[in-house]
Steps between C-alpha positions, in 0.01 A plus 500: 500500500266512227442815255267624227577733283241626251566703161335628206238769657414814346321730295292399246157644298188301515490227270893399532671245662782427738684214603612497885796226647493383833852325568602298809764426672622377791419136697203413334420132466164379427272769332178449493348746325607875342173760495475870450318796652447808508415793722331822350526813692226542788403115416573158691779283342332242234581186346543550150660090353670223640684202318543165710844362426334149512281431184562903387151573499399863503270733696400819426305762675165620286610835510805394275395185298552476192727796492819418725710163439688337879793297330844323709814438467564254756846403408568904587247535753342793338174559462342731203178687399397617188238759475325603194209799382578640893220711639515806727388329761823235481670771679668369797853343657503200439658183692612173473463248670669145550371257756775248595612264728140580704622896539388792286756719323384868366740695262497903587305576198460662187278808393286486181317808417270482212399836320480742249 
């Protein structure tokens, strides 16, 4: 059984920043990659970064670049995201995402709200 658990969501005014944790635990053997995304209310779910465990290279959404920082910590299996000069429109939950051992894993999510 493999869980995510995310952290660090919450309110914050336009131009701040937040750092969300996406732990996991469980059987997990080879990982692959670690990503984010997010889903903003009446909207699809969208990709947002990913980091591939082999090499570390980064990926970011155009939407975000720039602005928001995918980092690892492989040893702990935790994957992070820092987000800086957030925008109204960053609003959403947002998920991680871990795809290992060929299966996808999702954590439950965590709400950022960005306003005034």
């Amino acid at each position: 059984q493999v869980q995510l658990v995310e952290s660090g969501g919450g309110l914050v005014e336009p131009g701040g920043s937040l750092r969300l944790s996406c732990a996991a635990s469980g059987n997990i053997f080879t990982i692959y990659n670690m990503a984010w995304f997010r889903q903003a209310p009446g909207k699809q779910r969208e990709w947002v970064a990913t980091m591939f465990t082999s090499g570390g290279s980064t990926h970011y959404a155009d939407s975000v670049k720039g602005r928001f920082t995918i980092s690892t910590e492989i040893a702990k299996n935790t994957v992070f995201l820092q987000m800086n000069s957030l925008k109204p429109e960053d609003t959403a939950v947002y998920y991680c995402n871990i795809f290992a051992s060929s299966v996808d894993y999702w954590g439950q999510g965590t709400q950022v709200t960005v306003s005034s």
